[in-house]
Amino acid sequence: MATNPTNYKLNHSMIRVKDPKRSVEFYEFLGLKLLNKIQNPDAKFDLYFLAYDSPKALSHGNHWTDREGIVELTHNYGTENDDNYKIANGNTDPRGFGHLCISVDNIQAACKRIEDAGYKFQKKLTDGKMRNIAFALDPDGYWVEVIGQKPLEQTEDVKTTDTATYRMNHTMIRIKDPEASLTFYKNVLGMDLKRTSENKNGGFNLYFLGYGGPAPEVADGVSSTADLEGLLELTWNYGTEKDADFKYHDGNAEPQGFGHICISVDDLDAACARFEENKVNWKKRLTDGRMKNIAFVLDPDGYWIEVVQNEKLKTRSNW
């Protein structure tokens, strides 16, 4: 079988957590549902997969490999009892990963709900110049951006918010060279560039990529990608591409935090053969090690990208 990148999905983003009970509770409070838990007692770690799954969710009822916008929490046994264990959230040195992002029906009410529950913010709506985004903090200090699906003026007098309508919108990573990264994600992984945001005064650009074709047209005041899931935001700070010694942190070397993004594909063997033809840098080929159902390729900055089979399209594993 040939592989068709238009069938790929940006399935999940993995972050390491100190205390899975606290982290699962936080993400469930944001409206996500625990879809799957994979226990690995021999290797002393567990994986928790959470996603939006209400009847209003984009992937409601789908097998976890046939989705976009999943958050994978990795817990290494014992960290919850280690006073010295702390994750690197990617926003202090060494930098790399930036944040997860949810889009919500009513950003004012959603942020109030999060604050009333006792969770902290890196940036509240009222902080700074940008009044249309906020950043909540999860129990490990990862940033979770909150954006609105509607213009602010449409929701400012509405006091309610419905988590069933939320989306796990995107994952942000910083990149050194936009030309190299955009070529990789578009030509090798088959993603579409859905939106570009140039911020010349701030000295940075944002590139939003994902599967499923161009972003829909949306009225002024709302991002054209706000109602989508499974996007990748690439942040480029001007000038990094000219510094031969500049390097971002992939999250897997110490200090650890973010682990990887993952794409699910229509045919795992054919997709990996295609990546081989494109001369990707491999972290793990399918044939490496004991786990023959996953592979890892490296993007131009060394971020890990897991590749798994979409089990709806072809059965391979008993996940």
Short mmCIF file of C-alpha atoms in Angstrom, two decimals, residues 3-319:
data_model
loop_
_atom_site.label_atom_id
_atom_site.label_comp_id
_atom_site.label_asym_id
_atom_site.label_seq_id
_atom_site.Cartn_x
_atom_site.Cartn_y
_atom_site.Cartn_z
CA THR A 3 1.06 6.20 1.85
CA ASN A 4 -0.88 9.44 1.41
CA PRO A 5 0.12 12.30 3.73
CA THR A 6 -3.31 13.89 3.39
CA ASN A 7 -4.51 11.01 5.59
CA TYR A 8 -2.03 11.78 8.35
CA LYS A 9 -3.08 13.36 11.65
CA LEU A 10 -1.12 15.36 14.21
CA ASN A 11 -2.18 12.95 16.89
CA HIS A 12 -0.65 14.06 20.16
CA SER A 13 1.91 16.05 22.09
CA MET A 14 3.78 14.45 24.97
CA ILE A 15 4.86 16.21 28.14
CA ARG A 16 6.40 14.70 31.26
CA VAL A 17 4.61 15.28 34.57
CA LYS A 18 5.65 15.02 38.20
CA ASP A 19 2.34 13.92 39.74
CA PRO A 20 -0.14 12.27 37.34
CA LYS A 21 -3.07 12.62 39.72
CA ARG A 22 -2.72 16.42 39.85
CA SER A 23 -2.03 16.73 36.12
CA VAL A 24 -4.92 14.51 35.00
CA GLU A 25 -7.20 16.47 37.34
CA PHE A 26 -6.09 19.76 35.77
CA TYR A 27 -6.59 18.67 32.18
CA GLU A 28 -9.91 17.05 33.01
CA PHE A 29 -10.93 20.38 34.58
CA LEU A 30 -10.19 21.97 31.20
CA GLY A 31 -12.71 19.53 29.76
CA LEU A 32 -10.46 16.80 28.39
CA LYS A 33 -11.27 13.14 28.95
CA LEU A 34 -8.85 10.34 29.83
CA LEU A 35 -9.11 8.14 26.72
CA ASN A 36 -6.37 5.66 27.38
CA LYS A 37 -3.78 4.70 29.97
CA ILE A 38 -0.81 2.55 29.04
CA GLN A 39 1.03 1.12 32.02
CA ASN A 40 4.65 0.05 31.78
CA PRO A 41 5.55 -1.24 35.26
CA ASP A 42 8.66 -3.07 34.03
CA ALA A 43 10.08 0.18 32.67
CA LYS A 44 8.56 2.15 35.57
CA PHE A 45 6.48 4.65 33.63
CA ASP A 46 2.82 5.16 32.67
CA LEU A 47 1.25 7.10 29.80
CA TYR A 48 -2.05 9.01 30.04
CA PHE A 49 -3.84 10.12 26.86
CA LEU A 50 -6.41 12.91 27.20
CA ALA A 51 -8.55 14.62 24.57
CA TYR A 52 -11.83 16.43 24.05
CA ASP A 53 -14.53 13.82 23.52
CA SER A 54 -17.94 15.40 24.07
CA PRO A 55 -20.57 14.97 21.33
CA LYS A 56 -19.47 18.46 20.19
CA ALA A 57 -15.81 17.43 19.90
CA LEU A 58 -14.22 17.10 16.47
CA SER A 59 -13.08 13.51 17.06
CA HIS A 60 -15.88 12.34 19.35
CA GLY A 61 -15.84 8.57 19.80
CA ASN A 62 -12.82 7.93 17.59
CA HIS A 63 -10.06 5.47 18.44
CA TRP A 64 -7.21 7.40 20.06
CA THR A 65 -4.94 6.85 17.05
CA ASP A 66 -7.62 8.32 14.75
CA ARG A 67 -7.63 11.73 16.42
CA GLU A 68 -5.89 15.05 16.59
CA GLY A 69 -5.28 17.21 19.64
CA ILE A 70 -4.41 14.58 22.24
CA VAL A 71 -2.23 15.42 25.22
CA GLU A 72 -0.01 12.55 26.38
CA LEU A 73 1.22 12.79 29.96
CA THR A 74 4.27 10.67 30.80
CA HIS A 75 4.84 9.78 34.44
CA ASN A 76 8.09 8.19 35.56
CA TYR A 77 7.48 6.33 38.81
CA GLY A 78 8.65 8.08 41.95
CA THR A 79 8.79 11.65 40.69
CA GLU A 80 5.67 12.55 42.66
CA ASN A 81 7.57 11.83 45.89
CA ASP A 82 10.84 13.50 44.87
CA ASP A 83 11.05 17.01 46.30
CA ASN A 84 13.91 17.83 43.93
CA TYR A 85 12.15 16.75 40.73
CA LYS A 86 11.09 19.62 38.53
CA ILE A 87 10.25 19.67 34.85
CA ALA A 88 11.62 22.21 32.37
CA ASN A 89 8.68 24.03 30.81
CA GLY A 90 10.72 25.26 27.83
CA ASN A 91 10.19 28.97 28.50
CA THR A 92 13.20 29.52 30.73
CA ASP A 93 16.69 28.49 29.65
CA PRO A 94 17.17 26.09 28.02
CA ARG A 95 14.26 27.09 25.79
CA GLY A 96 12.52 25.08 23.08
CA PHE A 97 8.93 23.92 23.60
CA GLY A 98 6.61 26.82 24.34
CA HIS A 99 3.06 25.85 25.19
CA LEU A 100 -0.12 23.92 24.56
CA CYS A 101 -3.18 25.92 23.53
CA ILE A 102 -6.91 25.44 23.99
CA SER A 103 -9.56 27.49 22.17
CA VAL A 104 -12.75 28.23 24.07
CA ASP A 105 -16.28 29.48 23.44
CA ASN A 106 -16.03 32.41 25.89
CA ILE A 107 -12.51 33.44 26.84
CA GLN A 108 -13.51 35.79 29.66
CA ALA A 109 -15.72 33.21 31.38
CA ALA A 110 -13.25 30.38 30.71
CA CYS A 111 -10.37 32.29 32.31
CA LYS A 112 -12.51 33.25 35.30
CA ARG A 113 -13.47 29.59 35.76
CA ILE A 114 -9.80 28.54 35.72
CA GLU A 115 -8.81 31.28 38.17
CA ASP A 116 -11.75 30.53 40.49
CA ALA A 117 -10.59 26.92 40.68
CA GLY A 118 -7.29 28.12 42.14
CA TYR A 119 -5.04 27.59 39.12
CA LYS A 120 -2.37 30.18 38.40
CA PHE A 121 -1.72 32.22 35.28
CA GLN A 122 1.46 33.22 33.50
CA LYS A 123 -0.56 35.94 31.79
CA LYS A 124 -4.12 36.97 32.53
CA LEU A 125 -6.34 38.57 29.90
CA THR A 126 -5.84 41.95 31.53
CA ASP A 127 -2.02 41.71 31.56
CA GLY A 128 -0.02 43.53 28.90
CA LYS A 129 -1.24 44.80 25.55
CA MET A 130 -2.71 41.58 24.16
CA ARG A 131 -6.16 41.34 25.74
CA ASN A 132 -7.34 38.42 23.59
CA ILE A 133 -5.03 35.70 24.92
CA ALA A 134 -4.15 34.32 28.33
CA PHE A 135 -1.72 31.70 29.59
CA ALA A 136 -2.76 29.39 32.43
CA LEU A 137 -0.20 27.25 34.25
CA ASP A 138 -0.65 23.52 34.71
CA PRO A 139 0.60 21.84 37.94
CA ASP A 140 4.13 21.48 36.51
CA GLY A 141 4.34 25.05 35.25
CA TYR A 142 3.72 24.26 31.58
CA TRP A 143 2.03 27.17 29.81
CA VAL A 144 -1.46 26.52 28.43
CA GLU A 145 -2.56 29.31 26.12
CA VAL A 146 -6.27 30.18 26.08
CA ILE A 147 -7.73 31.77 22.94
CA GLY A 148 -11.31 32.58 21.97
CA GLN A 149 -13.38 31.09 19.19
CA LYS A 150 -15.41 34.32 19.01
CA PRO A 151 -14.53 38.03 19.09
CA LEU A 152 -14.14 39.46 22.59
CA GLU A 153 -17.06 41.85 22.18
CA GLN A 154 -19.43 38.94 21.53
CA THR A 155 -18.62 37.20 24.81
CA GLU A 156 -17.82 39.97 27.30
CA ASP A 157 -21.38 40.05 28.69
CA VAL A 158 -21.82 36.26 28.73
CA LYS A 159 -21.01 34.68 32.08
CA THR A 160 -21.04 31.00 31.10
CA THR A 161 -18.62 28.70 29.31
CA ASP A 162 -19.13 25.17 27.99
CA THR A 163 -16.04 22.95 28.11
CA ALA A 164 -17.74 20.56 25.68
CA THR A 165 -17.05 23.10 22.91
CA TYR A 166 -13.34 23.54 23.67
CA ARG A 167 -10.59 22.44 21.28
CA MET A 168 -7.00 21.36 21.91
CA ASN A 169 -5.91 23.83 19.30
CA HIS A 170 -2.14 23.73 18.98
CA THR A 171 1.31 22.95 20.31
CA MET A 172 4.04 25.59 20.03
CA ILE A 173 7.74 24.90 19.53
CA ARG A 174 10.51 27.38 18.74
CA ILE A 175 12.54 26.92 15.59
CA LYS A 176 15.93 28.21 14.48
CA ASP A 177 15.49 28.39 10.68
CA PRO A 178 11.97 28.85 9.28
CA GLU A 179 12.94 27.88 5.75
CA ALA A 180 14.35 24.54 6.90
CA SER A 181 11.45 23.83 9.28
CA LEU A 182 8.67 24.81 6.88
CA THR A 183 10.24 22.70 4.13
CA PHE A 184 10.41 19.72 6.49
CA TYR A 185 6.88 19.98 7.88
CA LYS A 186 5.28 20.69 4.51
CA ASN A 187 7.27 18.51 2.13
CA VAL A 188 8.30 15.63 4.38
CA LEU A 189 5.45 15.38 6.88
CA GLY A 190 2.84 16.63 4.40
CA MET A 191 1.34 19.39 6.52
CA ASP A 192 -0.42 22.48 5.17
CA LEU A 193 0.64 25.99 6.16
CA LYS A 194 -2.66 27.30 7.46
CA ARG A 195 -1.70 30.73 8.76
CA THR A 196 1.31 33.00 9.15
CA SER A 197 1.49 35.82 11.70
CA GLU A 198 4.30 38.31 11.14
CA ASN A 199 5.30 40.39 14.15
CA LYS A 200 8.04 42.64 12.80
CA ASN A 201 7.94 45.02 15.75
CA GLY A 202 8.39 42.10 18.12
CA GLY A 203 11.02 40.43 15.96
CA PHE A 204 9.25 37.12 15.51
CA ASN A 205 6.93 35.21 13.17
CA LEU A 206 4.42 32.47 13.92
CA TYR A 207 3.60 29.69 11.45
CA PHE A 208 0.56 27.46 12.00
CA LEU A 209 0.59 24.09 10.24
CA GLY A 210 -1.66 21.06 10.25
CA TYR A 211 -3.43 18.48 8.17
CA GLY A 212 -6.79 18.73 6.45
CA GLY A 213 -6.25 21.48 3.89
CA PRO A 214 -6.39 25.27 4.12
CA ALA A 215 -7.84 27.02 7.15
CA PRO A 216 -11.44 28.24 6.83
CA GLU A 217 -12.28 31.90 6.36
CA VAL A 218 -13.39 33.51 9.62
CA ALA A 219 -14.69 36.98 10.45
CA ASP A 220 -12.41 39.70 11.76
CA GLY A 221 -11.44 39.48 15.39
CA VAL A 222 -10.93 35.71 15.52
CA SER A 223 -8.04 33.59 14.36
CA SER A 224 -8.89 31.61 11.23
CA THR A 225 -7.50 28.54 12.98
CA ALA A 226 -9.25 28.98 16.35
CA ASP A 227 -11.88 26.29 15.80
CA LEU A 228 -9.38 23.65 14.67
CA GLU A 229 -7.47 20.95 16.53
CA GLY A 230 -4.10 19.32 16.05
CA LEU A 231 -2.12 22.31 14.85
CA LEU A 232 1.59 22.92 15.20
CA GLU A 233 2.75 26.48 15.86
CA LEU A 234 6.35 27.22 14.89
CA THR A 235 7.81 30.34 16.51
CA TRP A 236 10.80 31.95 14.81
CA ASN A 237 12.71 34.72 16.54
CA TYR A 238 14.49 36.79 13.91
CA GLY A 239 18.21 36.18 13.55
CA THR A 240 18.54 32.74 15.11
CA GLU A 241 19.09 31.22 11.67
CA LYS A 242 22.26 33.30 11.25
CA ASP A 243 23.89 32.06 14.48
CA ALA A 244 25.83 28.88 13.74
CA ASP A 245 26.06 28.00 17.44
CA PHE A 246 22.39 28.61 18.25
CA LYS A 247 20.38 25.56 19.31
CA TYR A 248 17.01 24.93 20.92
CA HIS A 249 16.47 22.32 23.65
CA ASP A 250 14.48 19.28 22.53
CA GLY A 251 13.14 18.51 26.02
CA ASN A 252 14.60 15.00 26.10
CA ALA A 253 18.10 15.92 27.23
CA GLU A 254 18.41 17.18 30.79
CA PRO A 255 16.56 19.13 32.07
CA GLN A 256 13.59 17.20 30.70
CA GLY A 257 10.02 18.32 30.06
CA PHE A 258 8.35 18.21 26.65
CA GLY A 259 9.00 14.93 24.87
CA HIS A 260 7.61 14.85 21.34
CA ILE A 261 4.78 15.40 18.94
CA CYS A 262 3.25 12.38 17.22
CA ILE A 263 1.65 11.83 13.83
CA SER A 264 -0.60 8.89 13.04
CA VAL A 265 -0.34 7.60 9.48
CA ASP A 266 -2.37 5.49 7.04
CA ASP A 267 0.30 2.80 6.59
CA LEU A 268 3.19 2.79 9.03
CA ASP A 269 5.62 0.76 6.94
CA ALA A 270 4.92 2.75 3.77
CA ALA A 271 5.14 6.08 5.62
CA CYS A 272 8.50 5.16 7.13
CA ALA A 273 9.74 4.04 3.70
CA ARG A 274 8.70 7.45 2.37
CA PHE A 275 10.56 9.19 5.18
CA GLU A 276 13.62 7.09 4.35
CA GLU A 277 13.38 8.23 0.73
CA ASN A 278 13.26 11.82 1.99
CA LYS A 279 16.49 11.18 3.91
CA VAL A 280 15.11 12.11 7.31
CA ASN A 281 17.22 11.92 10.43
CA TRP A 282 16.00 9.02 12.52
CA LYS A 283 15.87 8.79 16.29
CA LYS A 284 14.40 5.30 16.05
CA ARG A 285 13.53 3.25 12.99
CA LEU A 286 10.69 0.72 13.15
CA THR A 287 13.25 -2.07 13.20
CA ASP A 288 15.23 -0.61 16.12
CA GLY A 289 14.73 -2.01 19.60
CA ARG A 290 11.84 -4.11 20.85
CA MET A 291 8.97 -1.80 19.97
CA LYS A 292 8.23 -2.45 16.30
CA ASN A 293 5.04 -0.36 16.21
CA ILE A 294 6.55 3.09 16.63
CA ALA A 295 9.27 5.12 14.95
CA PHE A 296 10.79 8.52 15.73
CA VAL A 297 12.12 11.00 13.20
CA LEU A 298 13.92 14.24 14.02
CA ASP A 299 12.94 17.65 12.70
CA PRO A 300 15.59 20.25 11.72
CA ASP A 301 15.89 21.44 15.34
CA GLY A 302 16.16 17.91 16.74
CA TYR A 303 12.63 17.74 18.15
CA TRP A 304 11.35 14.16 18.25
CA ILE A 305 8.35 13.21 16.09
CA GLU A 306 6.75 9.87 16.88
CA VAL A 307 5.07 7.97 14.03
CA VAL A 308 2.28 5.46 14.77
CA GLN A 309 -0.35 3.57 12.80
CA ASN A 310 -3.88 4.98 12.58
CA GLU A 311 -5.70 1.88 13.74
CA LYS A 312 -8.96 2.89 12.05
CA LEU A 313 -7.28 2.78 8.65
CA LYS A 314 -5.23 -0.34 9.22
CA THR A 315 -5.02 -2.61 12.25
CA ARG A 316 -1.51 -3.15 13.52
CA SER A 317 -1.31 -2.93 17.30
CA ASN A 318 -3.46 -3.74 20.31
CA TRP A 319 -3.10 -0.33 21.90
#
